[in-house]
Amino acid sequence: MEQTQHSPIIIAIDGFSSSGKSTMARRLAATVGYRYLDTGAMYRAVTLYALDHGLFLPDSTPDTSAIIAALPSIHIDFAVQPDGTQHTLLNGKDVEAEIRRLRVSEAVSPVAAIAEVRHAMVAKQQELGRDKGIVVDGRDIGTVVFPDAELKIYVDASAETRARRRFKEMVEKGAAVNYEEVLANVVHRDHIDSTRAESPLRRADDAIALDNSEMTLEEQDAWLLEQFRRAAGL
Ligand code: DC
């Protein structure tokens, strides 16, 4: 509804895993009539492909050269469902549920650290955002993918808060998980995502920081909508 009243902008939302950024990104996109791009889903889809094609070494680290060689065979798209949600497609197959499993979560960070994988994903993301009017969530959106985004948000919350959220989400989906395992995975991924050589997670200088540990969903929505209005000149 608001989209017709302004020139469309790009909203970059970066932060650690389970910081609530995808929920806030998705909700803002629905409210203002923008598209939503979940870049983490793309790295997850590449990881799923690698797992299913034996592209990991016996010590469970990614077979980097085999994954790079496979990149031209990996096609990632998104399909909007009748209820408005978005599903990730890997070579035409709906893998939305599969890419959220712990098997993928545990393997994704080292795959997302491979420079060639990042270059391929970033190129696709930039293509998808060319017409603006999009909310993009990830780790390097405000720093690398869309450094000129009109609105950049950097979301933070403690590892425990984020692990609790992820645990609840997984239990609700019927997964048999244990909290300590989820917390360990969150801490481990934080470490890899923020210390890797290639575009590590960091706050862009012009990003607005948000610690949402103590915020309700409604407070968060209202805060973000306010930032959007200001950035879009509404
Ligand atoms: O947001 P997520 O948990 O679905 O992300 C999955 C992994 O992909 C995580 O290890 C970080 C990585 N990622 C990334 O490196 N860059 C992005 N833009 C998005 C995600």
XYZ file of N, CA and C and ligand atoms in Angstrom:
722
model
N 0.831 -1.200 0.000
C 0.000 0.000 0.000
C 0.867 1.252 0.000
N 1.937 1.219 0.844
C 2.791 2.404 0.927
C 3.727 2.496 -0.262
N 3.857 1.343 -0.977
C 4.834 1.260 -2.046
C 4.573 2.273 -3.150
N 3.311 2.571 -3.406
C 2.973 3.466 -4.501
C 3.290 4.923 -4.162
N 3.533 5.225 -2.875
C 3.690 6.626 -2.487
C 5.146 7.085 -2.437
N 6.092 6.204 -2.748
C 7.497 6.602 -2.639
C 8.338 5.811 -3.629
N 9.577 6.282 -3.864
C 10.477 5.476 -4.692
C 10.930 4.315 -3.822
N 10.852 3.104 -4.363
C 11.196 1.936 -3.549
C 12.646 1.981 -3.059
N 12.859 1.450 -1.881
C 14.197 1.441 -1.290
C 14.635 -0.003 -1.007
N 15.891 -0.145 -0.604
C 16.409 -1.443 -0.158
C 16.601 -1.377 1.351
N 16.105 -2.393 2.026
C 16.278 -2.479 3.477
C 17.167 -3.679 3.771
N 18.319 -3.415 4.349
C 19.285 -4.475 4.668
C 19.202 -4.773 6.156
N 18.949 -6.028 6.501
C 18.873 -6.412 7.911
C 19.902 -7.503 8.172
N 20.926 -7.164 8.940
C 21.992 -8.116 9.238
C 22.002 -8.458 10.721
N 22.556 -9.619 11.030
C 22.708 -10.002 12.430
C 23.051 -11.471 12.550
N 23.340 -11.899 13.786
C 23.668 -13.297 14.065
C 22.469 -14.202 13.803
N 22.722 -15.512 13.801
C 21.627 -16.453 13.583
C 20.606 -16.354 14.718
N 19.350 -16.578 14.366
C 18.236 -16.550 15.318
C 18.117 -15.242 16.083
N 18.519 -14.145 15.475
C 18.384 -12.854 16.152
C 16.978 -12.306 15.933
N 16.166 -13.016 15.195
C 14.800 -12.555 14.924
C 14.747 -11.714 13.668
N 15.872 -11.620 12.968
C 15.891 -10.722 11.810
C 15.010 -11.194 10.665
N 14.919 -12.527 10.467
C 14.076 -12.961 9.343
C 12.608 -12.715 9.645
N 12.206 -12.892 10.905
C 10.808 -12.616 11.260
C 10.501 -11.134 11.032
N 11.379 -10.271 11.517
C 11.088 -8.842 11.360
C 11.155 -8.417 9.901
N 12.063 -9.022 9.141
C 12.194 -8.677 7.723
C 10.937 -9.095 6.965
N 10.488 -10.314 7.250
C 9.304 -10.857 6.573
C 8.059 -10.030 6.896
N 7.932 -9.672 8.166
C 6.738 -8.919 8.588
C 6.738 -7.508 8.002
N 7.898 -6.885 7.957
C 7.948 -5.540 7.372
C 7.605 -5.613 5.872
N 8.179 -6.613 5.194
C 7.924 -6.749 3.754
C 6.424 -6.886 3.494
N 5.745 -7.701 4.317
C 4.302 -7.905 4.132
C 3.540 -6.606 4.402
N 3.956 -5.877 5.428
C 3.243 -4.639 5.796
C 3.376 -3.568 4.731
N 4.559 -3.420 4.149
C 4.758 -2.319 3.197
C 4.657 -2.767 1.737
N 4.386 -4.064 1.520
C 4.209 -4.561 0.148
C 5.512 -4.711 -0.617
N 6.592 -5.022 0.096
C 7.890 -5.253 -0.525
C 8.128 -6.757 -0.686
N 9.106 -7.112 -1.522
C 9.552 -8.491 -1.588
C 10.488 -8.751 -0.415
N 10.664 -10.035 -0.096
C 11.546 -10.423 1.000
C 12.577 -11.400 0.462
N 13.832 -11.203 0.810
C 14.875 -12.125 0.369
C 15.654 -12.650 1.570
N 15.576 -13.976 1.758
C 16.252 -14.657 2.860
C 17.571 -15.217 2.316
N 18.659 -14.486 2.512
C 19.930 -14.920 1.901
C 20.526 -16.129 2.626
N 20.197 -16.289 3.917
C 20.668 -17.467 4.655
C 20.140 -18.742 4.005
N 18.911 -18.673 3.492
C 18.300 -19.841 2.840
C 19.133 -20.272 1.638
N 19.768 -19.311 0.975
C 20.572 -19.646 -0.205
C 21.822 -20.434 0.204
N 22.491 -19.994 1.278
C 23.674 -20.727 1.760
C 23.269 -22.105 2.291
N 22.081 -22.157 2.885
C 21.575 -23.445 3.365
C 21.307 -24.389 2.204
N 20.759 -23.861 1.107
C 20.450 -24.702 -0.051
C 21.740 -25.246 -0.683
N 22.776 -24.412 -0.766
C 24.061 -24.887 -1.294
C 24.591 -26.009 -0.397
N 24.449 -25.823 0.914
C 24.933 -26.825 1.875
C 24.164 -28.132 1.725
N 22.849 -28.032 1.545
C 22.035 -29.239 1.357
C 22.501 -29.988 0.109
N 22.740 -29.242 -0.947
C 23.224 -29.858 -2.190
C 24.537 -30.600 -1.920
N 25.446 -29.934 -1.208
C 26.758 -30.526 -0.921
C 26.614 -31.785 -0.060
N 25.721 -31.743 0.914
C 25.502 -32.917 1.771
C 24.952 -34.078 0.948
N 23.986 -33.771 0.094
C 23.320 -34.826 -0.684
C 24.177 -35.367 -1.822
N 25.236 -34.638 -2.195
C 26.096 -35.099 -3.283
C 27.474 -35.523 -2.794
N 27.589 -35.746 -1.506
C 28.850 -36.245 -0.954
C 30.008 -35.268 -1.090
N 29.722 -33.967 -0.998
C 30.791 -32.977 -1.176
C 31.389 -32.513 0.166
N 31.402 -33.432 1.134
C 32.069 -33.171 2.408
C 33.165 -34.212 2.573
N 34.249 -33.843 3.226
C 35.368 -34.764 3.434
C 35.061 -35.664 4.637
N 35.823 -36.746 4.802
C 35.549 -37.657 5.922
C 35.588 -36.970 7.294
N 36.341 -35.864 7.411
C 36.379 -35.167 8.708
C 35.239 -34.155 8.830
N 34.246 -34.226 7.948
C 33.042 -33.388 7.956
C 33.272 -31.936 7.557
N 34.467 -31.616 7.045
C 34.666 -30.265 6.516
C 34.260 -30.286 5.036
N 33.841 -29.132 4.505
C 33.416 -29.128 3.107
C 34.571 -29.404 2.155
N 34.272 -30.128 1.074
C 35.252 -30.359 0.017
C 35.172 -29.117 -0.885
N 35.992 -28.123 -0.530
C 35.886 -26.803 -1.151
C 35.955 -26.840 -2.673
N 36.939 -27.546 -3.230
C 37.067 -27.508 -4.693
C 35.897 -28.217 -5.365
N 35.391 -29.292 -4.743
C 34.236 -29.988 -5.337
C 32.986 -29.093 -5.280
N 32.838 -28.348 -4.213
C 31.670 -27.460 -4.093
C 31.766 -26.323 -5.114
N 32.960 -25.779 -5.267
C 33.149 -24.709 -6.259
C 32.837 -25.241 -7.663
N 33.312 -26.454 -7.947
C 33.066 -27.049 -9.267
C 31.575 -27.296 -9.499
N 30.826 -27.527 -8.409
C 29.397 -27.837 -8.546
C 28.532 -26.578 -8.678
N 29.106 -25.407 -8.369
C 28.281 -24.187 -8.338
C 27.427 -23.961 -9.601
N 27.965 -24.197 -10.813
C 27.123 -23.981 -12.001
C 25.905 -24.919 -12.052
N 25.937 -26.006 -11.280
C 24.797 -26.942 -11.274
C 23.819 -26.651 -10.149
N 24.072 -25.614 -9.381
C 23.200 -25.317 -8.238
C 22.361 -24.086 -8.559
N 21.060 -24.298 -8.712
C 20.174 -23.176 -9.044
C 19.185 -22.970 -7.908
N 19.190 -21.756 -7.377
C 18.332 -21.464 -6.229
C 17.299 -20.420 -6.620
N 16.051 -20.707 -6.276
C 14.966 -19.767 -6.539
C 14.020 -19.759 -5.356
N 13.063 -18.864 -5.413
C 12.068 -18.786 -4.344
C 10.688 -18.823 -4.966
N 9.782 -19.549 -4.320
C 8.413 -19.624 -4.827
C 7.467 -19.099 -3.764
N 6.659 -18.117 -4.118
C 5.687 -17.561 -3.174
C 4.489 -18.507 -3.108
N 4.134 -18.893 -1.893
C 3.017 -19.814 -1.669
C 1.684 -19.058 -1.650
N 0.571 -19.792 -1.823
C -0.737 -19.129 -1.806
C -0.980 -18.328 -0.512
N -0.380 -18.785 0.617
C -0.592 -18.042 1.879
C 0.407 -16.893 2.029
N 1.185 -16.621 0.984
C 2.093 -15.467 1.019
C 3.483 -15.801 1.525
N 3.675 -16.989 2.124
C 5.015 -17.343 2.589
C 5.861 -17.755 1.384
N 7.169 -17.843 1.621
C 8.086 -18.097 0.536
C 8.829 -19.404 0.772
N 8.945 -20.215 -0.248
C 9.696 -21.467 -0.113
C 10.930 -21.452 -1.005
N 12.015 -22.028 -0.474
C 13.269 -22.076 -1.227
C 13.258 -23.281 -2.166
N 13.655 -23.044 -3.415
C 13.730 -24.127 -4.393
C 15.191 -24.378 -4.743
N 15.584 -25.637 -4.705
C 16.937 -26.029 -5.123
C 16.787 -26.869 -6.379
N 17.294 -26.350 -7.488
C 17.116 -27.003 -8.792
C 15.652 -27.415 -8.989
N 14.763 -26.495 -8.661
C 13.336 -26.699 -8.900
C 12.596 -27.458 -7.821
N 13.314 -28.026 -6.852
C 12.656 -28.816 -5.806
C 12.476 -27.973 -4.534
N 11.296 -28.071 -3.933
C 11.013 -27.336 -2.700
C 11.795 -27.963 -1.537
N 12.771 -27.230 -1.014
C 13.620 -27.762 0.060
C 13.455 -26.952 1.354
N 12.374 -26.193 1.436
C 12.180 -25.274 2.562
C 12.318 -25.979 3.923
N 11.671 -27.133 4.075
C 11.737 -27.831 5.367
C 13.137 -28.409 5.596
N 13.674 -28.998 4.562
C 14.970 -29.669 4.703
C 16.113 -28.730 5.083
N 16.115 -27.530 4.527
C 17.238 -26.618 4.808
C 17.212 -26.062 6.229
N 16.086 -26.258 6.946
C 15.982 -25.756 8.335
C 16.421 -26.806 9.345
N 16.677 -28.043 8.902
C 17.037 -29.109 9.842
C 18.434 -28.890 10.409
N 18.668 -29.504 11.599
C 19.943 -29.334 12.298
C 21.120 -29.831 11.442
N 20.876 -30.856 10.655
C 21.905 -31.409 9.766
C 22.496 -30.320 8.864
N 21.632 -29.457 8.363
C 22.088 -28.360 7.508
C 22.657 -27.234 8.371
N 21.976 -26.901 9.460
C 22.457 -25.817 10.340
C 23.872 -26.078 10.820
N 24.171 -27.347 11.088
C 25.492 -27.694 11.604
C 26.580 -27.609 10.538
N 26.192 -27.730 9.280
C 27.198 -27.795 8.209
C 27.335 -26.494 7.427
N 26.401 -25.553 7.627
C 26.323 -24.404 6.712
C 27.442 -23.366 6.864
N 27.871 -23.074 8.075
C 28.827 -21.964 8.245
C 30.120 -22.126 7.449
N 30.762 -23.298 7.486
C 31.984 -23.444 6.675
C 31.721 -23.351 5.173
N 30.524 -23.748 4.748
C 30.202 -23.632 3.321
C 30.032 -22.151 2.960
N 29.379 -21.403 3.857
C 29.157 -19.967 3.619
C 30.454 -19.172 3.728
N 31.519 -19.809 4.219
C 32.811 -19.109 4.338
C 33.641 -19.249 3.062
N 33.188 -20.065 2.106
C 33.950 -20.267 0.863
C 33.732 -19.059 -0.062
N 34.827 -18.384 -0.410
C 34.730 -17.128 -1.162
C 33.926 -17.282 -2.456
N 34.184 -18.347 -3.210
C 33.498 -18.527 -4.501
C 32.001 -18.745 -4.310
N 31.635 -19.429 -3.234
C 30.206 -19.627 -2.934
C 29.581 -18.259 -2.673
N 30.262 -17.446 -1.883
C 29.738 -16.117 -1.553
C 29.601 -15.259 -2.813
N 30.608 -15.308 -3.684
C 30.541 -14.467 -4.888
C 29.332 -14.845 -5.737
N 29.086 -16.151 -5.863
C 27.944 -16.604 -6.669
C 26.623 -16.168 -6.032
N 26.518 -16.302 -4.703
C 25.268 -15.942 -4.019
C 25.047 -14.428 -4.041
N 26.128 -13.681 -3.821
C 26.012 -12.220 -3.800
C 25.546 -11.702 -5.165
N 26.093 -12.292 -6.252
C 25.687 -11.861 -7.599
C 24.189 -12.080 -7.799
N 23.703 -13.234 -7.334
C 22.271 -13.561 -7.472
C 21.423 -12.596 -6.623
N 21.899 -12.303 -5.424
C 21.167 -11.403 -4.528
C 21.072 -9.998 -5.121
N 22.176 -9.556 -5.721
C 22.186 -8.211 -6.307
C 21.227 -8.135 -7.489
N 21.148 -9.234 -8.233
C 20.227 -9.303 -9.365
C 18.774 -9.235 -8.850
N 18.502 -9.978 -7.785
C 17.138 -9.998 -7.237
C 16.734 -8.646 -6.645
N 17.722 -7.850 -6.244
C 17.416 -6.568 -5.610
C 17.513 -5.373 -6.547
N 17.766 -5.662 -7.822
C 18.027 -4.567 -8.757
C 16.901 -3.523 -8.801
N 15.648 -3.987 -8.727
C 14.520 -3.046 -8.814
C 14.132 -2.450 -7.465
N 14.894 -2.737 -6.449
C 14.614 -2.262 -5.080
C 13.230 -2.729 -4.606
N 12.673 -2.045 -3.592
C 11.394 -2.520 -3.062
C 11.555 -3.906 -2.449
N 12.627 -4.062 -1.655
C 12.941 -5.395 -1.128
C 13.555 -5.300 0.263
N 13.206 -6.258 1.103
C 13.805 -6.373 2.428
C 14.704 -7.607 2.372
N 15.990 -7.424 2.675
C 16.957 -8.507 2.526
C 17.598 -8.802 3.871
N 17.587 -10.066 4.297
C 18.249 -10.353 5.566
C 19.417 -11.302 5.387
N 20.460 -11.084 6.210
C 21.667 -11.908 6.090
C 22.734 -11.478 7.069
N 23.993 -11.540 6.613
C 25.133 -11.183 7.471
C 25.942 -10.029 6.875
N 25.941 -9.976 5.532
C 26.815 -9.038 4.820
C 26.008 -8.146 3.878
N 24.734 -7.991 4.163
C 23.867 -7.261 3.228
C 24.223 -5.766 3.209
N 24.348 -5.179 4.391
C 24.660 -3.748 4.462
C 26.119 -3.440 4.162
N 26.982 -4.444 4.292
C 28.412 -4.188 4.083
C 28.876 -4.529 2.665
N 28.349 -5.624 2.105
C 28.873 -6.122 0.821
C 27.819 -6.167 -0.290
N 26.663 -6.739 0.007
C 25.676 -6.988 -1.057
C 25.029 -5.677 -1.521
N 24.528 -4.907 -0.556
C 23.917 -3.620 -0.891
C 24.496 -2.513 0.001
N 25.761 -2.140 -0.261
C 26.372 -1.107 0.599
C 25.659 0.241 0.502
N 24.861 0.426 -0.565
C 24.137 1.695 -0.704
C 22.675 1.592 -0.262
N 22.323 0.536 0.437
C 20.938 0.379 0.895
C 20.506 1.621 1.676
N 19.272 2.045 1.448
C 18.783 3.274 2.085
C 18.550 3.083 3.580
N 18.276 1.832 3.976
C 18.068 1.570 5.406
C 18.823 0.297 5.787
N 19.682 0.428 6.802
C 20.447 -0.730 7.275
C 20.195 -0.929 8.766
N 19.838 -2.151 9.117
C 19.599 -2.477 10.518
C 20.563 -3.593 10.904
N 21.142 -3.479 12.084
C 22.012 -4.535 12.602
C 21.380 -5.050 13.898
N 20.895 -6.284 13.851
C 20.144 -6.833 14.988
C 21.054 -7.664 15.881
N 20.932 -7.446 17.162
C 21.726 -8.211 18.106
C 20.829 -8.716 19.234
N 21.231 -9.812 19.846
C 20.555 -10.353 21.030
C 21.531 -11.372 21.589
N 21.440 -11.667 22.893
C 22.422 -12.583 23.489
C 22.297 -13.975 22.866
N 23.374 -14.754 22.941
C 23.375 -16.114 22.383
C 22.281 -16.954 23.049
N 22.076 -16.758 24.369
C 21.066 -17.547 25.094
C 19.665 -17.213 24.600
N 19.389 -15.918 24.429
C 18.070 -15.505 23.925
C 17.835 -16.119 22.559
N 18.851 -16.080 21.718
C 18.701 -16.591 20.353
C 18.553 -18.115 20.340
N 19.309 -18.794 21.218
C 19.205 -20.260 21.284
C 17.806 -20.656 21.773
N 17.274 -19.907 22.736
C 15.915 -20.201 23.239
C 14.897 -20.078 22.112
N 15.045 -19.022 21.306
C 14.126 -18.813 20.177
C 14.222 -19.952 19.175
N 15.447 -20.306 18.812
C 15.653 -21.362 17.824
C 15.099 -22.694 18.347
N 15.344 -22.967 19.645
C 14.881 -24.204 20.274
C 13.353 -24.293 20.204
N 12.710 -23.194 20.579
C 11.239 -23.141 20.588
C 10.689 -23.391 19.174
N 11.321 -22.721 18.212
C 10.928 -22.867 16.804
C 11.010 -24.330 16.355
N 12.117 -24.982 16.741
C 12.341 -26.366 16.301
C 11.373 -27.315 16.995
N 11.131 -27.082 18.289
C 10.187 -27.929 19.027
C 8.795 -27.790 18.415
N 8.419 -26.550 18.074
C 7.103 -26.317 17.471
C 6.956 -27.043 16.132
N 8.101 -27.224 15.463
C 8.061 -27.938 14.181
C 8.168 -29.455 14.390
N 8.204 -29.870 15.659
C 8.198 -31.299 15.955
C 9.578 -31.941 15.971
N 10.652 -31.140 15.965
C 11.995 -31.723 15.956
C 12.388 -32.188 17.357
N 13.117 -33.310 17.412
C 13.601 -33.820 18.697
C 14.970 -33.203 18.956
N 15.003 -32.086 19.674
C 16.271 -31.394 19.909
C 16.473 -31.141 21.387
N 17.707 -30.848 21.746
C 17.951 -30.482 23.138
C 18.581 -29.097 23.177
N 18.184 -28.326 24.199
C 18.548 -26.904 24.260
C 20.059 -26.697 24.232
N 20.797 -27.506 25.004
C 22.255 -27.336 25.070
C 22.907 -27.494 23.692
N 22.346 -28.426 22.929
C 22.865 -28.685 21.588
C 22.607 -27.469 20.683
N 21.416 -26.905 20.810
C 21.052 -25.746 19.999
C 21.934 -24.558 20.376
N 22.141 -24.359 21.685
C 22.988 -23.248 22.146
C 24.419 -23.418 21.622
N 24.929 -24.639 21.700
C 26.290 -24.893 21.220
C 26.396 -24.579 19.730
N 25.365 -24.936 18.980
C 25.353 -24.664 17.542
C 25.337 -23.157 17.266
N 24.541 -22.414 18.036
C 24.455 -20.951 17.877
C 25.823 -20.308 18.151
N 26.451 -20.703 19.252
C 27.742 -20.119 19.646
C 28.824 -20.452 18.608
N 28.791 -21.696 18.152
C 29.774 -22.146 17.173
C 29.606 -21.367 15.862
N 28.364 -21.220 15.424
C 28.132 -20.506 14.161
C 28.481 -19.020 14.278
N 28.156 -18.419 15.425
C 28.517 -17.013 15.664
C 30.004 -16.830 15.418
N 30.771 -17.779 15.982
C 32.220 -17.681 15.900
C 32.684 -17.738 14.442
N 32.203 -18.738 13.720
C 32.641 -18.884 12.319
C 32.182 -17.672 11.497
N 30.912 -17.272 11.667
C 30.351 -16.189 10.846
C 31.065 -14.853 11.079
N 31.567 -14.636 12.295
C 32.162 -13.324 12.574
C 33.688 -13.311 12.454
N 34.297 -14.492 12.286
C 35.763 -14.498 12.198
C 36.274 -14.956 10.832
N 35.367 -15.337 9.926
C 35.836 -15.813 8.611
C 36.514 -14.667 7.850
N 37.396 -15.052 6.903
C 38.152 -14.039 6.161
C 37.257 -13.284 5.180
N 36.346 -14.007 4.550
C 35.527 -13.426 3.484
C 34.245 -12.826 4.067
N 34.072 -11.513 3.907
C 32.901 -10.766 4.398
C 32.306 -11.305 5.702
N 33.047 -11.196 6.799
C 32.511 -11.627 8.090
C 31.347 -10.739 8.529
N 30.539 -11.273 9.436
C 29.437 -10.476 9.978
C 30.009 -9.304 10.763
N 29.647 -8.106 10.365
C 29.998 -6.932 11.164
C 28.981 -5.843 10.864
N 28.857 -4.918 11.810
C 27.900 -3.845 11.615
C 28.460 -2.834 10.625
N 27.673 -2.482 9.605
C 28.098 -1.419 8.680
C 28.125 -0.116 9.477
N 29.035 0.782 9.145
C 29.162 2.034 9.904
C 27.854 2.807 9.951
N 27.077 2.719 8.867
C 25.832 3.488 8.815
C 24.593 2.648 9.155
N 24.805 1.495 9.800
C 23.649 0.675 10.189
C 23.134 1.097 11.563
N 21.831 0.994 11.750
C 21.222 1.291 13.044
C 21.217 -0.002 13.857
N 21.777 0.024 15.061
C 21.838 -1.183 15.883
C 20.535 -1.361 16.654
N 20.085 -2.603 16.738
C 18.881 -2.912 17.503
C 19.144 -4.147 18.361
N 19.030 -3.993 19.690
C 19.075 -5.164 20.564
C 17.634 -5.468 20.937
N 17.125 -6.576 20.413
C 15.703 -6.875 20.609
C 15.458 -7.936 21.685
N 16.477 -8.199 22.534
C 16.317 -9.233 23.572
C 15.063 -9.034 24.408
N 14.764 -7.769 24.723
C 13.638 -7.490 25.627
C 12.427 -6.920 24.902
N 12.392 -7.030 23.592
C 11.275 -6.422 22.854
C 10.237 -7.458 22.456
N 8.969 -7.041 22.479
C 7.937 -7.927 21.944
C 7.954 -7.771 20.426
N 7.298 -8.713 19.778
C 7.218 -8.682 18.320
C 6.557 -7.385 17.851
N 5.528 -6.978 18.580
C 4.782 -5.770 18.201
C 5.656 -4.523 18.339
N 6.427 -4.463 19.425
C 7.323 -3.313 19.628
C 8.370 -3.255 18.513
N 8.850 -4.436 18.162
C 9.858 -4.527 17.118
C 9.289 -4.084 15.766
N 8.079 -4.548 15.472
C 7.416 -4.164 14.209
C 7.249 -2.641 14.127
N 6.789 -2.066 15.232
C 6.514 -0.628 15.255
C 7.815 0.157 15.075
N 8.850 -0.294 15.750
C 10.162 0.374 15.653
C 10.674 0.330 14.216
N 10.568 -0.850 13.596
C 11.098 -1.028 12.247
C 10.295 -0.230 11.222
N 8.976 -0.209 11.405
C 8.121 0.543 10.473
C 8.469 2.034 10.533
N 8.775 2.497 11.736
C 9.173 3.899 11.917
C 10.491 4.184 11.165
N 11.429 3.267 11.283
C 12.718 3.434 10.569
C 12.483 3.432 9.063
N 11.578 2.550 8.623
C 11.261 2.454 7.196
C 10.672 3.779 6.696
N 9.701 4.303 7.443
C 9.037 5.550 7.011
C 10.044 6.681 6.870
N 10.936 6.746 7.830
C 11.927 7.811 7.802
C 12.871 7.640 6.598
N 13.348 6.394 6.403
C 14.301 6.155 5.310
C 13.650 6.341 3.937
N 12.349 6.035 3.848
C 11.651 6.154 2.561
C 11.123 7.557 2.347
N 11.274 8.407 3.348
C 10.815 9.792 3.225
C 9.302 9.919 3.283
N 8.680 9.050 4.073
C 7.202 9.085 4.172
C 6.741 9.899 5.374
O 20.456 -16.812 8.785
P 20.703 -18.300 8.686
O 20.909 -18.959 10.026
O 19.680 -19.023 7.877
O 22.098 -18.431 7.899
C 22.656 -19.666 7.573
C 24.173 -19.553 7.436
O 24.509 -18.784 6.287
C 24.902 -18.926 8.615
O 25.967 -19.760 9.002
C 25.466 -17.639 8.093
C 25.434 -17.763 6.620
N 25.029 -16.533 5.947
C 26.023 -15.755 5.418
O 27.197 -16.066 5.574
N 25.698 -14.619 4.732
C 24.418 -14.265 4.569
N 24.127 -13.156 3.881
C 23.382 -15.051 5.131
C 23.732 -16.179 5.829
